[in-house]
PDB file of C-alpha atoms and ligand atoms in Angstrom:
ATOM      1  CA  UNK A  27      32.994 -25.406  13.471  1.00 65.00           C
ATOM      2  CA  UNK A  28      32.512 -23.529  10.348  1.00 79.00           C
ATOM      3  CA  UNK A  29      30.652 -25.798   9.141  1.00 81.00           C
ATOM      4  CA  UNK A  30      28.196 -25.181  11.684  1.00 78.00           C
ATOM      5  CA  UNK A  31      28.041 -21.637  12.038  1.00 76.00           C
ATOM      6  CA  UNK A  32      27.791 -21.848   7.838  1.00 78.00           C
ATOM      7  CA  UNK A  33      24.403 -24.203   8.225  1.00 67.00           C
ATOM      8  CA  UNK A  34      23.321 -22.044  10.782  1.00 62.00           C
ATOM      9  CA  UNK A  35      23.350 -19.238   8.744  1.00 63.00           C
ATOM     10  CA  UNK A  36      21.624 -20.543   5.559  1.00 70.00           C
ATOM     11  CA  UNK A  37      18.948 -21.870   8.136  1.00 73.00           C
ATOM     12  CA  UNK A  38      18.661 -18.342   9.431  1.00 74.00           C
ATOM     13  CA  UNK A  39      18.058 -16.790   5.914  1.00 70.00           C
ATOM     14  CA  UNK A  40      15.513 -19.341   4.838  1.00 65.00           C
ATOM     15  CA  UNK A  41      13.564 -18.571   7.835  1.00 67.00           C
ATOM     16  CA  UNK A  42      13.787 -14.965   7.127  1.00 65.00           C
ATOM     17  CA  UNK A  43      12.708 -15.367   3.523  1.00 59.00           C
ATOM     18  CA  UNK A  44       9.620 -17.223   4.982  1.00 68.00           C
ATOM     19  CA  UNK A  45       8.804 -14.593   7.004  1.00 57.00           C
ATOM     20  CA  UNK A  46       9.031 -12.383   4.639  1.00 59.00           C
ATOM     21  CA  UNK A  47       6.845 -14.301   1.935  1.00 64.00           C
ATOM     22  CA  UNK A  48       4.125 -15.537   4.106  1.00 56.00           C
ATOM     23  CA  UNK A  49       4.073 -11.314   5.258  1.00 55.00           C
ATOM     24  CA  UNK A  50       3.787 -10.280   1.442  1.00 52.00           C
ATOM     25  CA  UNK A  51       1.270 -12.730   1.003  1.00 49.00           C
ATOM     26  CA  UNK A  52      -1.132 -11.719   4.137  1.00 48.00           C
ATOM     27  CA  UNK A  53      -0.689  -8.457   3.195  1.00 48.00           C
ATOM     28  CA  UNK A  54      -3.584  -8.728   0.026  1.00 51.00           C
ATOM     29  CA  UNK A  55      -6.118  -9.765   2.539  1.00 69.00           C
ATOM     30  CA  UNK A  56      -6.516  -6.000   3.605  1.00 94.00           C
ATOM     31  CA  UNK A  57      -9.936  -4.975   1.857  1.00 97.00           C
ATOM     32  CA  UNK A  58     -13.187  -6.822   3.760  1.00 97.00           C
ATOM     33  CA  UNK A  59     -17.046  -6.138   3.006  1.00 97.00           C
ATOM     34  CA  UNK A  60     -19.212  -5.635   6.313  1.00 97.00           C
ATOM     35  CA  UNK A  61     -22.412  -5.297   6.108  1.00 97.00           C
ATOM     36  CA  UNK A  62     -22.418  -3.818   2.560  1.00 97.00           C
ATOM     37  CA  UNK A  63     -19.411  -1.064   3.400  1.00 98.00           C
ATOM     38  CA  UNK A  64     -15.915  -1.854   2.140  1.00 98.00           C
ATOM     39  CA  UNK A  65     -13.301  -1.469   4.468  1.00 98.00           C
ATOM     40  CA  UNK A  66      -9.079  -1.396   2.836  1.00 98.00           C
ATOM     41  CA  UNK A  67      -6.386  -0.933   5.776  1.00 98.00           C
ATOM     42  CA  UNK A  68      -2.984   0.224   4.561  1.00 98.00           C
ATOM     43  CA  UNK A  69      -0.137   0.333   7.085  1.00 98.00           C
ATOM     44  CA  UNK A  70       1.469   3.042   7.554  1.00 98.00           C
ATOM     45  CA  UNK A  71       5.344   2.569   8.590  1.00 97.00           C
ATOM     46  CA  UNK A  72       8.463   3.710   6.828  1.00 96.00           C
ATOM     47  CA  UNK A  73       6.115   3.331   3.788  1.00 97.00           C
ATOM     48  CA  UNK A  74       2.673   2.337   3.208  1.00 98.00           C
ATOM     49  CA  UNK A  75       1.759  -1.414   2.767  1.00 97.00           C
ATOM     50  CA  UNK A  76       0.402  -2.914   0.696  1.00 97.00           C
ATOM     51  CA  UNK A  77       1.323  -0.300  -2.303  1.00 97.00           C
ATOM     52  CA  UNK A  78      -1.273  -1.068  -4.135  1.00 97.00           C
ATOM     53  CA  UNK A  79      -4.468  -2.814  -3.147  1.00 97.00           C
ATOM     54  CA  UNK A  80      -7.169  -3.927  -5.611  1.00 97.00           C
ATOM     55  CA  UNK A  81     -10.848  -2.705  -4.825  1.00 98.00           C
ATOM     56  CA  UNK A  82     -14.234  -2.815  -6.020  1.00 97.00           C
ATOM     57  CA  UNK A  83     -15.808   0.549  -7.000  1.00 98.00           C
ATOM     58  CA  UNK A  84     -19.475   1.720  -7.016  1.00 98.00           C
ATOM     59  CA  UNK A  85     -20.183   0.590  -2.928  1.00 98.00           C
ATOM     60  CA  UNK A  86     -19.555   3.012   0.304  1.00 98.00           C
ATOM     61  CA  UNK A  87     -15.820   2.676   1.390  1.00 98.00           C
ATOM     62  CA  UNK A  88     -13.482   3.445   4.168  1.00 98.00           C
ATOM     63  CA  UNK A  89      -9.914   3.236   4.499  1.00 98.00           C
ATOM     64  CA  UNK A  90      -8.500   2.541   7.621  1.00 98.00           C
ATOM     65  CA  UNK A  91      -4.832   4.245   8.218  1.00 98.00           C
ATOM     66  CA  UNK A  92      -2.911   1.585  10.620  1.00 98.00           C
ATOM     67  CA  UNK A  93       0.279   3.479  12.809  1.00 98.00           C
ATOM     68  CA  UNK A  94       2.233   1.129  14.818  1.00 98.00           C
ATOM     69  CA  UNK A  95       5.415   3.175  16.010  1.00 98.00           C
ATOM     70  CA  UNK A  96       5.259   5.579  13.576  1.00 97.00           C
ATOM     71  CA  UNK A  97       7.738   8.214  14.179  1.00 96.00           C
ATOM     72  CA  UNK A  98       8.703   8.919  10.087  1.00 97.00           C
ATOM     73  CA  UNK A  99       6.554  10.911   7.672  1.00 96.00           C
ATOM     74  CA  UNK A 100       4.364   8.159   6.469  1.00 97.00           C
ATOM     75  CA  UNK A 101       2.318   9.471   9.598  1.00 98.00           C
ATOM     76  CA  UNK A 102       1.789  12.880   7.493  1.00 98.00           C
ATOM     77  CA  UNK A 103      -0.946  11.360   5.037  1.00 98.00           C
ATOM     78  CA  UNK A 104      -2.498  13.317   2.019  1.00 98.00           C
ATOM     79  CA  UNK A 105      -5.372  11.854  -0.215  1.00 98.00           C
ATOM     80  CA  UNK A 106      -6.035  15.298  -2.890  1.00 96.00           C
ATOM     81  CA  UNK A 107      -9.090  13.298  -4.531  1.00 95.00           C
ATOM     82  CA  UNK A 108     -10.751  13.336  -1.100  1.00 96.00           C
ATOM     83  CA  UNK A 109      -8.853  16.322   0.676  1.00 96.00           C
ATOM     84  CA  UNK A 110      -7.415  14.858   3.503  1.00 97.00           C
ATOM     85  CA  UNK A 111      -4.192  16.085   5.029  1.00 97.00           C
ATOM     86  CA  UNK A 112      -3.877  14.867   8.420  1.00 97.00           C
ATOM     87  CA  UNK A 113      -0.858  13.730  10.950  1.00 98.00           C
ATOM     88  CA  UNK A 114      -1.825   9.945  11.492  1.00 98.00           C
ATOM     89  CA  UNK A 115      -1.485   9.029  15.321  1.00 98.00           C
ATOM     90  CA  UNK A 116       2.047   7.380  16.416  1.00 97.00           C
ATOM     91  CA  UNK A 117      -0.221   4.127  17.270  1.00 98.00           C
ATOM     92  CA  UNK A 118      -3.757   3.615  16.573  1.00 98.00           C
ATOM     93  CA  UNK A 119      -6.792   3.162  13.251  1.00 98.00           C
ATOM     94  CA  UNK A 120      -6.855   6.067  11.278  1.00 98.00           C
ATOM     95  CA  UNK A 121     -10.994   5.945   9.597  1.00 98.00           C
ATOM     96  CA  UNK A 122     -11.146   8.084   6.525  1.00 98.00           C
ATOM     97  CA  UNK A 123     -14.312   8.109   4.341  1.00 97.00           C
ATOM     98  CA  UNK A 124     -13.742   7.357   0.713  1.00 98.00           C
ATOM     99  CA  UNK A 125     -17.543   7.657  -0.339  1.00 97.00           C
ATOM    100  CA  UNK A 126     -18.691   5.511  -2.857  1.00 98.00           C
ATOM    101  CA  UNK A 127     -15.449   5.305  -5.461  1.00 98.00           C
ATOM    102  CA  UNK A 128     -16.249   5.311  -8.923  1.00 97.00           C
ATOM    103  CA  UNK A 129     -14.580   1.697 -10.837  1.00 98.00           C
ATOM    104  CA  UNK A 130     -11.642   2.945 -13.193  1.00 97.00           C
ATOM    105  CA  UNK A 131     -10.730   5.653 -10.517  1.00 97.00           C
ATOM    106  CA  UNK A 132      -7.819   4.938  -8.937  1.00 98.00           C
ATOM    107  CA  UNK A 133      -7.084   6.751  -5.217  1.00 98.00           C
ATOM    108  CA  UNK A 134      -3.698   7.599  -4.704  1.00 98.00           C
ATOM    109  CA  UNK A 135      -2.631   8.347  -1.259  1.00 98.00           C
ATOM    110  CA  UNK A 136       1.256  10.227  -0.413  1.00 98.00           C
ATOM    111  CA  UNK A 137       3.629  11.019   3.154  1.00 97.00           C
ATOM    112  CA  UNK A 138       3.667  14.423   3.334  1.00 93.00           C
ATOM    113  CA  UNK A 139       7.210  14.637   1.440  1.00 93.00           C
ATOM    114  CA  UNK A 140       6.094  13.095  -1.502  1.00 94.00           C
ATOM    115  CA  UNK A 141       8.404  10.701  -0.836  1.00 95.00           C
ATOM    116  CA  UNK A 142       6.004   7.281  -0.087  1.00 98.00           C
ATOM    117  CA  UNK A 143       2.452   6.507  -1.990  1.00 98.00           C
ATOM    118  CA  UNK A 144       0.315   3.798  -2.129  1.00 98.00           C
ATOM    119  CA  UNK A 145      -2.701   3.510  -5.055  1.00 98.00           C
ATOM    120  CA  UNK A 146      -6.176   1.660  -4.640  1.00 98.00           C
ATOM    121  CA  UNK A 147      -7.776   0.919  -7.390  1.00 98.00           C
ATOM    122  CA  UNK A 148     -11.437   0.262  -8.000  1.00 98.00           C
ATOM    123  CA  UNK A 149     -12.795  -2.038 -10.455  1.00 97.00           C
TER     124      UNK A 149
HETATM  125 CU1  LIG B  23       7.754  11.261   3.308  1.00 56.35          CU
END
């Protein structure tokens, strides 16, 4: 019986370690060219995801701001090198302009606290 319930268990952690893995993995896949515009989406959610996300500079940009259920202060976004300050939607995509970013420039974007950031940086 404990035995079981012991298996069970490490079976139940492995899966959640997957989960977890294949999510941290997906999560670099969020900057896509379209017809010569670059496009990064960052989750906001208790946090922003991914925290940093690696970008080319010198072409037209937008970040998209992703809210799924989100009731914290992630939702309260502020990007100083563009002068946004804004109260994402609860649910829903977020398009901000970026411009064309300059490579070596980084963007830093921060919850209205101070107390979450995330970084792009352009190469
Ligand atoms: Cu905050």
């Amino acid at each position: 019986m404990n035995k079981t319930v012991y298996i069970i268990i490490t079976l139940a952690l492995i899966v959640v370690i997957a989960i977890i893995f294949i999510g941290g993995t997906t999560s670099t896949q969020s900057v896509e060219i379209k017809d010569g515009v670059q496009y990064i989406t960052i989750d906001a959610k208790g946090g922003y995801s991914p925290q940093i996300t690696e970008a080319k500079g010198g072409i037209p940009t937008k970040l998209i701001m992703k809210t799924n259920g989100t009731y914290d202060c992630s939702a309260s976004l502020v990007i100083h090198s563009v002068g946004f300050q804004k109260i994402l939607p609860q649910t829903g995509e977020t398009e901000i302009d970026l411009g064309t970013p300059k490579a070596g420039v980084p963007l830093r974007g921060v919850c209205g606290m101070g107390m979450y950031s995330f970084q792009i940086n352009f190469s």
